Structures are given as structure tokens and as C-alpha cells.
PDB file of C-alpha atoms in Angstrom:
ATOM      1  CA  UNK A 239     -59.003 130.742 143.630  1.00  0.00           C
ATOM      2  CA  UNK A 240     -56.785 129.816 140.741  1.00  0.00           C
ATOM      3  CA  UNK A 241     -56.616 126.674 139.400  1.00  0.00           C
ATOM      4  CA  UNK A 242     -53.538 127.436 137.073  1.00  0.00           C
ATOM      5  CA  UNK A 243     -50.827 124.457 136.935  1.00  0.00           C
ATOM      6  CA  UNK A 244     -47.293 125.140 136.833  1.00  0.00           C
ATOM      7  CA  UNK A 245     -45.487 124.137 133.853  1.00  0.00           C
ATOM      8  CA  UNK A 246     -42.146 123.323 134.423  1.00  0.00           C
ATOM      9  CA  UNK A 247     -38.743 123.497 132.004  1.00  0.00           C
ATOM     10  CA  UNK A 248     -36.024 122.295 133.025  1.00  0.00           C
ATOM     11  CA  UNK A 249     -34.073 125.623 133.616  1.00  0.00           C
ATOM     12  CA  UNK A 250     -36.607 125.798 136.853  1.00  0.00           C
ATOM     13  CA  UNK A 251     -34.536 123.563 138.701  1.00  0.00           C
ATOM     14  CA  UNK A 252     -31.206 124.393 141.106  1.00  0.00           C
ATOM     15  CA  UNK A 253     -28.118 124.284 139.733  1.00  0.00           C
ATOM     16  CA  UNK A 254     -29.278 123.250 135.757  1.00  0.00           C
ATOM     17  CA  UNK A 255     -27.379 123.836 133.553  1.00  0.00           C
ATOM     18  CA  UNK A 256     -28.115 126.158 130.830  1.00  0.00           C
ATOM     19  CA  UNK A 257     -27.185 124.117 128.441  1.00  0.00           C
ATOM     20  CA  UNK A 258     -27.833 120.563 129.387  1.00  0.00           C
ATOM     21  CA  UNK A 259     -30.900 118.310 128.452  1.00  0.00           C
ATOM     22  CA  UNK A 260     -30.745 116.547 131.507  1.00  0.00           C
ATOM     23  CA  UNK A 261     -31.189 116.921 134.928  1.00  0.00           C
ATOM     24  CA  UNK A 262     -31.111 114.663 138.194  1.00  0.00           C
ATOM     25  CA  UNK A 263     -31.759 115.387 141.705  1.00  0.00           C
ATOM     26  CA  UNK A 264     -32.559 112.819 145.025  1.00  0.00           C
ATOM     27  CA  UNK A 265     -36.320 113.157 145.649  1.00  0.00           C
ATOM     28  CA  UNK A 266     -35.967 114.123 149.024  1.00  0.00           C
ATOM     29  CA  UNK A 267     -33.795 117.189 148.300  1.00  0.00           C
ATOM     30  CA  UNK A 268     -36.133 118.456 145.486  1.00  0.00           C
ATOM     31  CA  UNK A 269     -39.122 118.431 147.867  1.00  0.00           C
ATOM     32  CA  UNK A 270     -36.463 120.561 149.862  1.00  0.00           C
ATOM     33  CA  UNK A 271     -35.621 122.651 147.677  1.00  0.00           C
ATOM     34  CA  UNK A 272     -38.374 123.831 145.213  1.00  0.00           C
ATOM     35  CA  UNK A 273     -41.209 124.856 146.860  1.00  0.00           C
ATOM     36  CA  UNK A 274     -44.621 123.383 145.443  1.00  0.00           C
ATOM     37  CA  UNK A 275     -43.291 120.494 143.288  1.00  0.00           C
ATOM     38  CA  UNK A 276     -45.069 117.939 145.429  1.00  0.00           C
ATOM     39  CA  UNK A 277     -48.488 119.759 144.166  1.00  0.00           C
ATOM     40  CA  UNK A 278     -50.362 119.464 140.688  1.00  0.00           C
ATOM     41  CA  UNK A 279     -47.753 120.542 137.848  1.00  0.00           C
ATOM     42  CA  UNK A 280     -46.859 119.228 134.598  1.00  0.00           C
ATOM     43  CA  UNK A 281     -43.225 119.317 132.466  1.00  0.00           C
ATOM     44  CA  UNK A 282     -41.874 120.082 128.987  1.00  0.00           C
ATOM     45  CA  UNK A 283     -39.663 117.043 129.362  1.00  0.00           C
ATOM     46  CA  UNK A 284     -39.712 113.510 129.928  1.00  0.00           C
ATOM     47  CA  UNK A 285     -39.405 112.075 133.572  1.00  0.00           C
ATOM     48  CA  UNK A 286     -38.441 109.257 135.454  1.00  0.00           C
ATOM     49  CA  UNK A 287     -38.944 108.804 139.035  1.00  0.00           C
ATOM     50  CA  UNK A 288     -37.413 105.982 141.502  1.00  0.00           C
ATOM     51  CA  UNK A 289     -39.532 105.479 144.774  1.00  0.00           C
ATOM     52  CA  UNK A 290     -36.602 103.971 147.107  1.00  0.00           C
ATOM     53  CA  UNK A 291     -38.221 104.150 150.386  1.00  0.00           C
ATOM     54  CA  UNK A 292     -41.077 105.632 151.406  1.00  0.00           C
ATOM     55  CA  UNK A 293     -45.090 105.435 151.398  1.00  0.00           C
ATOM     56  CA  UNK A 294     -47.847 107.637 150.162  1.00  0.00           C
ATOM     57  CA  UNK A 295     -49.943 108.525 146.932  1.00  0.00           C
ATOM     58  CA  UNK A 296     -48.833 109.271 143.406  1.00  0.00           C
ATOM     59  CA  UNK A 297     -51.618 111.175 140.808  1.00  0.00           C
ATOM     60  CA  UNK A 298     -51.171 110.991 137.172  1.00  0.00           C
ATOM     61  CA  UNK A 299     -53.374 112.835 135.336  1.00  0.00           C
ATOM     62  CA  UNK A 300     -56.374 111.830 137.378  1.00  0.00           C
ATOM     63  CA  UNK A 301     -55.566 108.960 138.768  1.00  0.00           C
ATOM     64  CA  UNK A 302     -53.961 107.877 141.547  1.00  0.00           C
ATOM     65  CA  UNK A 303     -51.643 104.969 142.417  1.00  0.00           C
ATOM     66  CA  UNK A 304     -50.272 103.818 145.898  1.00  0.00           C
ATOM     67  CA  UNK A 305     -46.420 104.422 146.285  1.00  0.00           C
ATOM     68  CA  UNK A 306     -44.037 102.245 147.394  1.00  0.00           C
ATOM     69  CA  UNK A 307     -40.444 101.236 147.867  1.00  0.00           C
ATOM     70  CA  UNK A 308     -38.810  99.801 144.486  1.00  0.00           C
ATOM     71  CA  UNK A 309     -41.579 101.637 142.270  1.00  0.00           C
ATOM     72  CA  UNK A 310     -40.495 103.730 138.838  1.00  0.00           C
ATOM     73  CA  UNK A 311     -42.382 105.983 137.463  1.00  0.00           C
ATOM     74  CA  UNK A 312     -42.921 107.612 133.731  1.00  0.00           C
ATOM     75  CA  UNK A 313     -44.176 111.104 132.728  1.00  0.00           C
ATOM     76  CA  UNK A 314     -44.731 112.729 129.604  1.00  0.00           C
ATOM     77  CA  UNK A 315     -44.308 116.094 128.369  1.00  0.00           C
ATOM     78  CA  UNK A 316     -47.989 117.995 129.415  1.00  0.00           C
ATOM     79  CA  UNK A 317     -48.771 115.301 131.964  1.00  0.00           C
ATOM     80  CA  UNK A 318     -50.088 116.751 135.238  1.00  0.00           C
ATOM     81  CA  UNK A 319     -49.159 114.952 138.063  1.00  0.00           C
ATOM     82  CA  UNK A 320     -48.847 115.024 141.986  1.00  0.00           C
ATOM     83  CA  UNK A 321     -47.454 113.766 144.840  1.00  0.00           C
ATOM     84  CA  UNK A 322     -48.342 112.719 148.844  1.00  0.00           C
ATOM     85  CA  UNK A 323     -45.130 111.330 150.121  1.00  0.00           C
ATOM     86  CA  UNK A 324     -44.546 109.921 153.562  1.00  0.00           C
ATOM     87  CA  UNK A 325     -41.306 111.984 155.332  1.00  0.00           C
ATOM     88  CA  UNK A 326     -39.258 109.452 155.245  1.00  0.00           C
ATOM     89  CA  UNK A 327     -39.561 108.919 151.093  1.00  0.00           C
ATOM     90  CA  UNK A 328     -36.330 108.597 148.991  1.00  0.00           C
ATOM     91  CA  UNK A 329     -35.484 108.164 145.278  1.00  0.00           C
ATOM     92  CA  UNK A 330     -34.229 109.698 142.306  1.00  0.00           C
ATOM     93  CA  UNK A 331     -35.999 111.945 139.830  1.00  0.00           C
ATOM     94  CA  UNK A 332     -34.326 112.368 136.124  1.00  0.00           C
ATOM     95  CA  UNK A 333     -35.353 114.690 133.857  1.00  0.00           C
ATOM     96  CA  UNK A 334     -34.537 114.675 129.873  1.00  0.00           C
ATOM     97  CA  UNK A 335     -35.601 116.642 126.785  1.00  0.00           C
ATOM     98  CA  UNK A 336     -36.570 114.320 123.970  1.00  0.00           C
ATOM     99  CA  UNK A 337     -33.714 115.787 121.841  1.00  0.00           C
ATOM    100  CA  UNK A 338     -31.179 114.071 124.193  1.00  0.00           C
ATOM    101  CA  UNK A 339     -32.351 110.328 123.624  1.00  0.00           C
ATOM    102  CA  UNK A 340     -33.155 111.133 119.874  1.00  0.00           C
ATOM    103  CA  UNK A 341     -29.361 112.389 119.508  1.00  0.00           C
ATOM    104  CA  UNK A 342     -28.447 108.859 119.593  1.00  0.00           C
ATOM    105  CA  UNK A 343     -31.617 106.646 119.500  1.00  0.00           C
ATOM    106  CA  UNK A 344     -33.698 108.009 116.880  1.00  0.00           C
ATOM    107  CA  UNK A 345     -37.178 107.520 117.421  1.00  0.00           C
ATOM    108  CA  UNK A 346     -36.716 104.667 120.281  1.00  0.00           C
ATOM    109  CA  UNK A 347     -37.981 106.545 122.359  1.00  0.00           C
ATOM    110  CA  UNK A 348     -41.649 106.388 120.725  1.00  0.00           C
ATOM    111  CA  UNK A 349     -41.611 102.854 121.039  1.00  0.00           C
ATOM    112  CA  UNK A 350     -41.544 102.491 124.841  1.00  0.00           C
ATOM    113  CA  UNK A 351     -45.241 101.640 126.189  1.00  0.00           C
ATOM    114  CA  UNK A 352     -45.088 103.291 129.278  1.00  0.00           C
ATOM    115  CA  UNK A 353     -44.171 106.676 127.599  1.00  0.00           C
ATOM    116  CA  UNK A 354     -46.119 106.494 124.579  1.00  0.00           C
ATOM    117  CA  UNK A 355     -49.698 104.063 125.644  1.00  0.00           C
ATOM    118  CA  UNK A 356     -52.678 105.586 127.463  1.00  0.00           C
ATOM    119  CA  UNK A 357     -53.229 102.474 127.876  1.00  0.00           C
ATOM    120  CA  UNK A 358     -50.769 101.249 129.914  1.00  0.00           C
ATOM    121  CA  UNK A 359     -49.733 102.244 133.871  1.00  0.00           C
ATOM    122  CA  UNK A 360     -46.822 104.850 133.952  1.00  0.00           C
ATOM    123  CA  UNK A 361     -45.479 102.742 136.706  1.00  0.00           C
ATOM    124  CA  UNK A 362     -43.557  99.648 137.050  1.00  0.00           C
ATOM    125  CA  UNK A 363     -43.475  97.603 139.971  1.00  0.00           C
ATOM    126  CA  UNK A 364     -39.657  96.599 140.237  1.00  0.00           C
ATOM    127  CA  UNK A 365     -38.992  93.462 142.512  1.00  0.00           C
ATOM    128  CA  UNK A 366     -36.010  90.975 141.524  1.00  0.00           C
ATOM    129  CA  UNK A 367     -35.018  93.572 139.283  1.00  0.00           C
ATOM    130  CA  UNK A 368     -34.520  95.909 142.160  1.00  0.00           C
ATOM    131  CA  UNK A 369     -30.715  95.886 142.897  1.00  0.00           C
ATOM    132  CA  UNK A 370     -30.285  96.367 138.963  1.00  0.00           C
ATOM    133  CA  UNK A 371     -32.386  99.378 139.145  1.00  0.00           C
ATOM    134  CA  UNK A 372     -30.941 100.864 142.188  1.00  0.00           C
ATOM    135  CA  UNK A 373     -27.253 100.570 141.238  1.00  0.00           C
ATOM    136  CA  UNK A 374     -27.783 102.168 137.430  1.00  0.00           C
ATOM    137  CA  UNK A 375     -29.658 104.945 139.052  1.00  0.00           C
ATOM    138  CA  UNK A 376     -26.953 104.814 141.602  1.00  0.00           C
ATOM    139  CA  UNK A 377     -24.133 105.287 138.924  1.00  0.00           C
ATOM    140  CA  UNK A 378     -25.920 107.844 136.697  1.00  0.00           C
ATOM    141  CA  UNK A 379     -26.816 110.657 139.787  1.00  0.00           C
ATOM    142  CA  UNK A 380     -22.929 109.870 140.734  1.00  0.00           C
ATOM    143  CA  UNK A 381     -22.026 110.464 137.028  1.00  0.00           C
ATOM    144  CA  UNK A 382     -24.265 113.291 136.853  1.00  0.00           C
ATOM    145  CA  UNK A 383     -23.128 114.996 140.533  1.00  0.00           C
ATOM    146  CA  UNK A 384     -18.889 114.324 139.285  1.00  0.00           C
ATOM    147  CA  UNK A 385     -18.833 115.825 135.722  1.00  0.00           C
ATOM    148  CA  UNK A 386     -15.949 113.946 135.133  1.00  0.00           C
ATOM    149  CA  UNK A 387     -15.318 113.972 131.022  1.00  0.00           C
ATOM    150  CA  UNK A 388     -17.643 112.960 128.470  1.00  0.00           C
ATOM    151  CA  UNK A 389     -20.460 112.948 131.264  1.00  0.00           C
ATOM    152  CA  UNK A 390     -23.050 113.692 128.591  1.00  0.00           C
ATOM    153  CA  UNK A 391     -22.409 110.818 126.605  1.00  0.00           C
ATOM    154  CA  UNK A 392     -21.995 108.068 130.221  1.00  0.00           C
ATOM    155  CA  UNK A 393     -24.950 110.115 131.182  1.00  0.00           C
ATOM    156  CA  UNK A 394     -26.917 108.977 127.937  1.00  0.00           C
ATOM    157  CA  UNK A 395     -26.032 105.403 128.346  1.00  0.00           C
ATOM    158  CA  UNK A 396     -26.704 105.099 132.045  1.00  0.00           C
ATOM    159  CA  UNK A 397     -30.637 106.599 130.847  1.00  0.00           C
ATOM    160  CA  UNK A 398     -30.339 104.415 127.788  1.00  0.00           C
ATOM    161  CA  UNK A 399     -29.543 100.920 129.681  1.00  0.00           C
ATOM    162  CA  UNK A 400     -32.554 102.167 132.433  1.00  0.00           C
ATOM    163  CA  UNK A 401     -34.984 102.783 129.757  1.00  0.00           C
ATOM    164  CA  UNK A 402     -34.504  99.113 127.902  1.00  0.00           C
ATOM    165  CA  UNK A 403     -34.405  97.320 131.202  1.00  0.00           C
ATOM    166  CA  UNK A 404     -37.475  98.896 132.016  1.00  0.00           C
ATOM    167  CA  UNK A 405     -38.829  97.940 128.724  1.00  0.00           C
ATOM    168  CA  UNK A 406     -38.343  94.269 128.928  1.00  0.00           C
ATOM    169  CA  UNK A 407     -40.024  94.226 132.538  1.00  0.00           C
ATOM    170  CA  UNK A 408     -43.025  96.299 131.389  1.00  0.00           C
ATOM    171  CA  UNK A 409     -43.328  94.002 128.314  1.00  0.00           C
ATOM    172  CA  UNK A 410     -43.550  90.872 130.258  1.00  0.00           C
ATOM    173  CA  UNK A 411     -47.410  91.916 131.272  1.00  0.00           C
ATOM    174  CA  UNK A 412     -48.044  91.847 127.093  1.00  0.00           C
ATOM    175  CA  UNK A 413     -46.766  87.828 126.601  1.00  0.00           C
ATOM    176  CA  UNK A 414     -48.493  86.368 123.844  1.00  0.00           C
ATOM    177  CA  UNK A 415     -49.622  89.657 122.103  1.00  0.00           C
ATOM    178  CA  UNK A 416     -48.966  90.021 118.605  1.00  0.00           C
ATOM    179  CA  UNK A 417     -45.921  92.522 118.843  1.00  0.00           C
ATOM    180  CA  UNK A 418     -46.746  94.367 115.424  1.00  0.00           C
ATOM    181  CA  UNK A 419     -50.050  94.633 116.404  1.00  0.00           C
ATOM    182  CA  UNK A 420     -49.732  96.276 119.342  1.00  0.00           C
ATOM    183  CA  UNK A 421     -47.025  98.783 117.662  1.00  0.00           C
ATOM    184  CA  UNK A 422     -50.065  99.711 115.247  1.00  0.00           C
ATOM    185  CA  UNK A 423     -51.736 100.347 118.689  1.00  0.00           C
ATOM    186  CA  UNK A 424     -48.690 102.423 119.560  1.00  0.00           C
ATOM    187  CA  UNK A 425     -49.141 103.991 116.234  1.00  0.00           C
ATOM    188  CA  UNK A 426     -52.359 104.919 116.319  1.00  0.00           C
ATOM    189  CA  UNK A 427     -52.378 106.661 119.862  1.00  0.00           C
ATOM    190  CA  UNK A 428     -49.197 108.526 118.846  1.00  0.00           C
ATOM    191  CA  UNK A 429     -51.280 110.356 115.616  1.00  0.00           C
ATOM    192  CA  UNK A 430     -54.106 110.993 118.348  1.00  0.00           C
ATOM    193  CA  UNK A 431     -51.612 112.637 120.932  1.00  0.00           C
ATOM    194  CA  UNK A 432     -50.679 115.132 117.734  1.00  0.00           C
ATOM    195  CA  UNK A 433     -54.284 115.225 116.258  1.00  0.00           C
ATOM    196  CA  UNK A 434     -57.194 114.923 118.654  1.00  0.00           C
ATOM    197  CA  UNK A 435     -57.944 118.781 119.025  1.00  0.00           C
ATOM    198  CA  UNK A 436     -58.125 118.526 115.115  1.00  0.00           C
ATOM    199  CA  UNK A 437     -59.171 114.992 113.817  1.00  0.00           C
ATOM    200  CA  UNK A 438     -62.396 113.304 115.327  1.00  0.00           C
ATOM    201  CA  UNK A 439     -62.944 110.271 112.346  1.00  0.00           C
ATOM    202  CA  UNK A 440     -61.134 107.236 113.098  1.00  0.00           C
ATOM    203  CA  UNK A 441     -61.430 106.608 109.305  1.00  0.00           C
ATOM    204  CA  UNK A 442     -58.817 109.282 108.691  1.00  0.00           C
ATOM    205  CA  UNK A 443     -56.698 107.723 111.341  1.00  0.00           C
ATOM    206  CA  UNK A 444     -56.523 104.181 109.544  1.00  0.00           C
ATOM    207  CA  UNK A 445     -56.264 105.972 105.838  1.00  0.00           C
ATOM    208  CA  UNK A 446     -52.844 107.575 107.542  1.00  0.00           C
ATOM    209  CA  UNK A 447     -51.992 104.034 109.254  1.00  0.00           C
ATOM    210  CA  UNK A 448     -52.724 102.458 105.681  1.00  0.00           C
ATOM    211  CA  UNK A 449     -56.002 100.623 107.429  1.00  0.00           C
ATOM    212  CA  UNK A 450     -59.376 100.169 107.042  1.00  0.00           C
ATOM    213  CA  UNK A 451     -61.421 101.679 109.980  1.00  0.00           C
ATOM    214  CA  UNK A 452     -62.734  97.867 110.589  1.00  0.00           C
ATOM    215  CA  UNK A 453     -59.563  96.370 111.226  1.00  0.00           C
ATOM    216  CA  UNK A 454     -57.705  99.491 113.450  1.00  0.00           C
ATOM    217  CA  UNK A 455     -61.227  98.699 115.201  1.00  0.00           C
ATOM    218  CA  UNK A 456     -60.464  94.998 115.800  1.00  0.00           C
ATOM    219  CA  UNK A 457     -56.463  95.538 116.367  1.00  0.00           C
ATOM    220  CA  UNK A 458     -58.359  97.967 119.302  1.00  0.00           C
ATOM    221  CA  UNK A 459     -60.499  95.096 120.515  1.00  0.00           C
ATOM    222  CA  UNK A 460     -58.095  92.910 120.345  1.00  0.00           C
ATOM    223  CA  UNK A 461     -55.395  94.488 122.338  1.00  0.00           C
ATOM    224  CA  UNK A 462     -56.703  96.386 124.811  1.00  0.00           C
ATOM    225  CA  UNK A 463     -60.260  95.407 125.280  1.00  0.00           C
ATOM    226  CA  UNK A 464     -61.468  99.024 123.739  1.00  0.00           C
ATOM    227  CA  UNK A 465     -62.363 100.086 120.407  1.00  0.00           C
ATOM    228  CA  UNK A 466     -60.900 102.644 118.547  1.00  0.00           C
ATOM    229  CA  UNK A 467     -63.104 105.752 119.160  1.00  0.00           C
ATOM    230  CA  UNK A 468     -62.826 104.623 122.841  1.00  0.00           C
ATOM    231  CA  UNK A 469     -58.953 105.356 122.583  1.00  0.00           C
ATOM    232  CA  UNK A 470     -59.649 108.397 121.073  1.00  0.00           C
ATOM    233  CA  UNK A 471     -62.952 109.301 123.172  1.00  0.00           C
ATOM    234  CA  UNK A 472     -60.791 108.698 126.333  1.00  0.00           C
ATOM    235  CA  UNK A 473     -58.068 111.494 125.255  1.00  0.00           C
ATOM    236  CA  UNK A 474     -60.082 114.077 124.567  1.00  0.00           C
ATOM    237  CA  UNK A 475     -61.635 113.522 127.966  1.00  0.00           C
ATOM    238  CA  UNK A 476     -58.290 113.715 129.868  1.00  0.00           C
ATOM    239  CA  UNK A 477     -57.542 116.765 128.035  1.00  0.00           C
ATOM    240  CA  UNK A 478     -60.603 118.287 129.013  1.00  0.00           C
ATOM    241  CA  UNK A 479     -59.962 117.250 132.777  1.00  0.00           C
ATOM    242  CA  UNK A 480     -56.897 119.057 132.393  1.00  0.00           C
ATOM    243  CA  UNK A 481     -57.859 122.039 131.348  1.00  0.00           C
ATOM    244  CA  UNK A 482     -61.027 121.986 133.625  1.00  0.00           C
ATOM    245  CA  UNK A 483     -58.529 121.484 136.706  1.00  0.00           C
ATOM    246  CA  UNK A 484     -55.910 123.673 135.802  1.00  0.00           C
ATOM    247  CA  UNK A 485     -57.381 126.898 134.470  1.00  0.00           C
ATOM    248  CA  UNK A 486     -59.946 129.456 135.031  1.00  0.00           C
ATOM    249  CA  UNK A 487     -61.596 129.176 131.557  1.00  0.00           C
ATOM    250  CA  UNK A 488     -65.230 128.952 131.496  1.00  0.00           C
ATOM    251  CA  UNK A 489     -66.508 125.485 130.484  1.00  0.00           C
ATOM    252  CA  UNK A 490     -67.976 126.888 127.186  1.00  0.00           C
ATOM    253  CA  UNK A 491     -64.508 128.360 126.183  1.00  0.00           C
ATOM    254  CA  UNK A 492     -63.326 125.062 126.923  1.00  0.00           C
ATOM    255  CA  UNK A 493     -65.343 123.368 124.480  1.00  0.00           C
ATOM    256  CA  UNK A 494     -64.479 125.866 122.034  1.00  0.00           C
ATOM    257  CA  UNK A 495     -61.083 125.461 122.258  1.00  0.00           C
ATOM    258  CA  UNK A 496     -61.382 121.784 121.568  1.00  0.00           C
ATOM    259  CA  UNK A 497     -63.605 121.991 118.880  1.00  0.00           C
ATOM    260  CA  UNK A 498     -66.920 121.376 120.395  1.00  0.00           C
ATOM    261  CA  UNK A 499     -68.906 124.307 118.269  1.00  0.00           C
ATOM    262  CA  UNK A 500     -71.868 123.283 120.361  1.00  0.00           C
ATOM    263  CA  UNK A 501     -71.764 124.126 123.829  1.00  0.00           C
ATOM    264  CA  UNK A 502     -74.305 121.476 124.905  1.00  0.00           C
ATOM    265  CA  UNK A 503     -72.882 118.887 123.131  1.00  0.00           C
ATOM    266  CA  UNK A 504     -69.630 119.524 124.506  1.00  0.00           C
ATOM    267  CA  UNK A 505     -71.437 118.921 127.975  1.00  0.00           C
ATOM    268  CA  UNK A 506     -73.339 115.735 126.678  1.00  0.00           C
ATOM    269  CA  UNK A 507     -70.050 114.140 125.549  1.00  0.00           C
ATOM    270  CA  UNK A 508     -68.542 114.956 128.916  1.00  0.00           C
ATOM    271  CA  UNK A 509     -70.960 113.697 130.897  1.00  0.00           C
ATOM    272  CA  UNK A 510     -71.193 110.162 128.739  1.00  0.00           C
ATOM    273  CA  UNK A 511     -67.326 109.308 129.376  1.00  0.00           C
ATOM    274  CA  UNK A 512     -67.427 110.358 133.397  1.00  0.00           C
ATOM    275  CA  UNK A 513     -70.876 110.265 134.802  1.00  0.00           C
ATOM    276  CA  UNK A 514     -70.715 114.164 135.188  1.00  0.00           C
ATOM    277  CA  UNK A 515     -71.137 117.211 133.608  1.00  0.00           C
ATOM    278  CA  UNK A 516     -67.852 119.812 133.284  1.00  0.00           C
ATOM    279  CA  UNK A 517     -69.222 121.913 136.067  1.00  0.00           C
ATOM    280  CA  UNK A 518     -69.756 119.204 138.225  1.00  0.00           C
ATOM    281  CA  UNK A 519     -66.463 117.597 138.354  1.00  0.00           C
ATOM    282  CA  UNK A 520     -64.759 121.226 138.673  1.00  0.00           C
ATOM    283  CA  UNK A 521     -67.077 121.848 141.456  1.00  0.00           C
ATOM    284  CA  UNK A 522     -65.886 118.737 142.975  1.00  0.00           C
ATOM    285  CA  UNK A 523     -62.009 119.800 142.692  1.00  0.00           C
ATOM    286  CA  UNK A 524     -62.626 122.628 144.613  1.00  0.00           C
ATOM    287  CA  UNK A 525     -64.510 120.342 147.272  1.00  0.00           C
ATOM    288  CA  UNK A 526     -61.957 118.260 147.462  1.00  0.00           C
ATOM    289  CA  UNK A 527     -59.343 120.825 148.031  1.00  0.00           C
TER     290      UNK A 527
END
């Protein structure tokens, strides 16, 4: 059997737009209408998904959270995620291409935790915030669904006003954290996202960071309980999950193609960070399924 994920654009959806960087659909008519979504997949775009009703199970790149009503939700580009929704679940998913926040915001969009932080839950739990979040969602599908003039631009500030609301919820959780430290935190995981299959020495890390390894270490410790090869230790491994889930490549070309030149070693270090070795937990997938 095939373990292949799907990789969606957003020209796989009905009715995008060729030309748009955006895309939003109610939950329950997407189930509907594209055949597979609720299964493993990932995106080339950023997502946001609004649980209004409904029960079930939500997995994010190998692990799973319990859904709810009044529950948003965060991808990245190359998560993989999946869904077990009750049949009465409703909500909103919007999709956007990076290039459409930066067209106006710059990098802003780097700075949101639940976007950019391993670290962190992609979910918030919305509760006296909920009629807020509901009616902007609300107003940007209408927005979206009318293309009345200048929708891009209303469109853009609807996501924009969503986005910042979201981010002084989420932020609440990190009272009493030294805000520039955890941005060097934010920093730091944002070189590993481009450099992990290349860079394995935290020391280069904090010479581009303008650091000594010892302090990115404590600023680690400090902030989320983990030090800094953890944070980098822990990436790698989620990559390798990926790829051990979603393709048919043998675990040796695996390591290879994340630098492990020694097959065994590429096992060991597996086995360390999840109690198993590579052929074990693909062995369990197929278990499981």
C-alpha cells in the first residue's frame, strides 16, 4: 500500500481562483466536496480552521487533539494533518499564500507563535472571545462569497484583524515571559525550519543569532523547559515521521536524505527521541490503519 500524502495548492480547491491567494470554504461543504481532505495531507499555504459545532479528533503532525465547538486551528506550509469529525461538525477553513499577508504586513506574519513555535499548540481554545471570532469569520466568508469591490484588500483586513486577535489570546498563556527572549526563541526555530537537513551545531545557530551557544542554551531552558539541541533534536524527528508515514522510501534512503551518512546511527538517533526504531513505528502505521 502507498503511504504517499497529498500535497495540496490552492488551485485544488472548487471554484479558486486562478489568481487569488486566498481561499475560504464552510467545513462542512469541503468534506462534501473534495474527496479525501478529511485524511492525512499537507498544504503549500497557510491555514486557519474554525471548529463551530461539532465533535471528533484533529492530528497535527503526529499528534492529536480533541475537537470542539469554538476551537481555531493553525497549519503551516508542509504540515501533515488529519481530521475525524462528528456529522454534525461546522466551521470555516481559510486558506492564504504567505505572499498575501507579506503584501501588506511584512514579516508579521513570522512573529505569530502558533504559526512559527514547535513549541506551542496550533490550537486556541476560544471562549469569551467566541462571538468576536464567529462574526469576523462571519464577515470575511460573506466578503469572500460577494466579490463586491476591493474584496482583496476587505479580505486582507478581515484575516489581518483574526490573526492579531488570535495573537493576544494565545499570548496570554506566555504572561511574565521575557518578550525578547522568547522572540530569540522564535528566532532560533525559524533558522532550524530553513536549516535542519543542513546544519546540526547549535554553535552555528547562535554565531547567526549573534549568541554564544551557552546562553541560546539557557534562553532554551528558560522558556520552554528544553534545551537547544532538544528544539532542534525534536525537528528532525518530526521530519523523519513525516517522511516515514508518507512515502515508500526505504528507511536507509531516509536517513540519507537527511544527512545521516550512517545508516545505524540514523536508527540509534531515532530510536533515542521515540522509544522505537524507524521500522517499528512504520510498522505500527500500517497496524493502525
Amino acid at each position: 500500500m502507498s503511504l504517499f500524502v497529498p500535497v495540496y495548492k490552492l488551485h485544488s480547491f472548487p471554484r479558486h481562483e486562478p489568481e487569488a491567494l486566498f481561499y475560504m470554504a464552510r467545513l462542512e461543504k469541503l468534506v462534501q466536496e473534495v474527496k479525501g481532505i478529511d485524511k492525512s495531507h499537507s498544504h503549500t499555504f497557510y491555514l486557519l480552521m474554525w471548529i463551530i459545532q461539532g465533535s471528533g479528533s484533529h492530528t497535527i503532525d503526529f499528534r492529536t487533539y480533541p475537537v470542539a465547538p469554538n476551537q481555531l486551528y493553525f497549519l503551516t506550509p508542509g504540515q501533515v494533518h488529519s481530521w475525524n469529525l462528528s456529522a454534525d461538525a461546522r466551521g470555516y477553513n481559510l486558506f492564504f499564500d504567505a505572499n498575501f499577508f507579506r503584501s501588506r504586513y511584512g514579516n508579521r506574519l513570522q512573529q505569530y507563535p502558533f504559526y512559527h513555535s514547535h513549541q506551542h499548540q496550533p490550537l486556541l481554545e476560544v471562549a469569551d472571545q467566541q462571538p468576536v471570532f464567529s462574526n469576523l469569520l462571519t464577515y470575511a466568508y460573506d466578503e469572500y462569497e460577494q466579490r463586491r469591490p476591493n474584496r482583496t484588500e476587505v479580505f486582507l483586513s478581515y484575516l489581518h484583524i483574526v490573526l492579531e486577535t488570535a495573537n493576544r489570546l494565545y499570548n496570554q498563556q506566555w504572561v511574565g515571559q521575557d518578550a525578547h527572549l522568547y522572540d530569540r526563541i522564535r528566532a532560533y526555530e525559524e533558522l532550524i525550519e530553513h536549516q535542519f537537513l543542513m546544519v546540526r551545531e547549535v554553535s552555528t545557530y547562535a554565531d547567526q543569532l549573534h549568541l554564544t551557544p551557552n546562553y541560546l542554551n539557557h534562553i532554551c531552558k528558560k522558556v520552554v523547559g528544553k534545551t537547544a539541541s532538544q528544539l532542534l533534536h525534536e525537528r528532525i524527528v518530526i521530519e523523519i515521521q513525516r517522511l516515514l508515514t508518507h512515502t515508500t522510501q526505504s528507511v536507509k534512503e531516509i536517513g540519507f536524505q537527511l544527512g545521516f551518512d550512517d545508516p545505524s546511527y540514523f536508527v540509534r538517533f531515532f530510536k533515542k527521541h521515540t522509544g522505537q526504531t524507524p521500522a517499528e513505528f512504520r510498522q505500527s502505521l500500517l497496524v493502525d490503519r
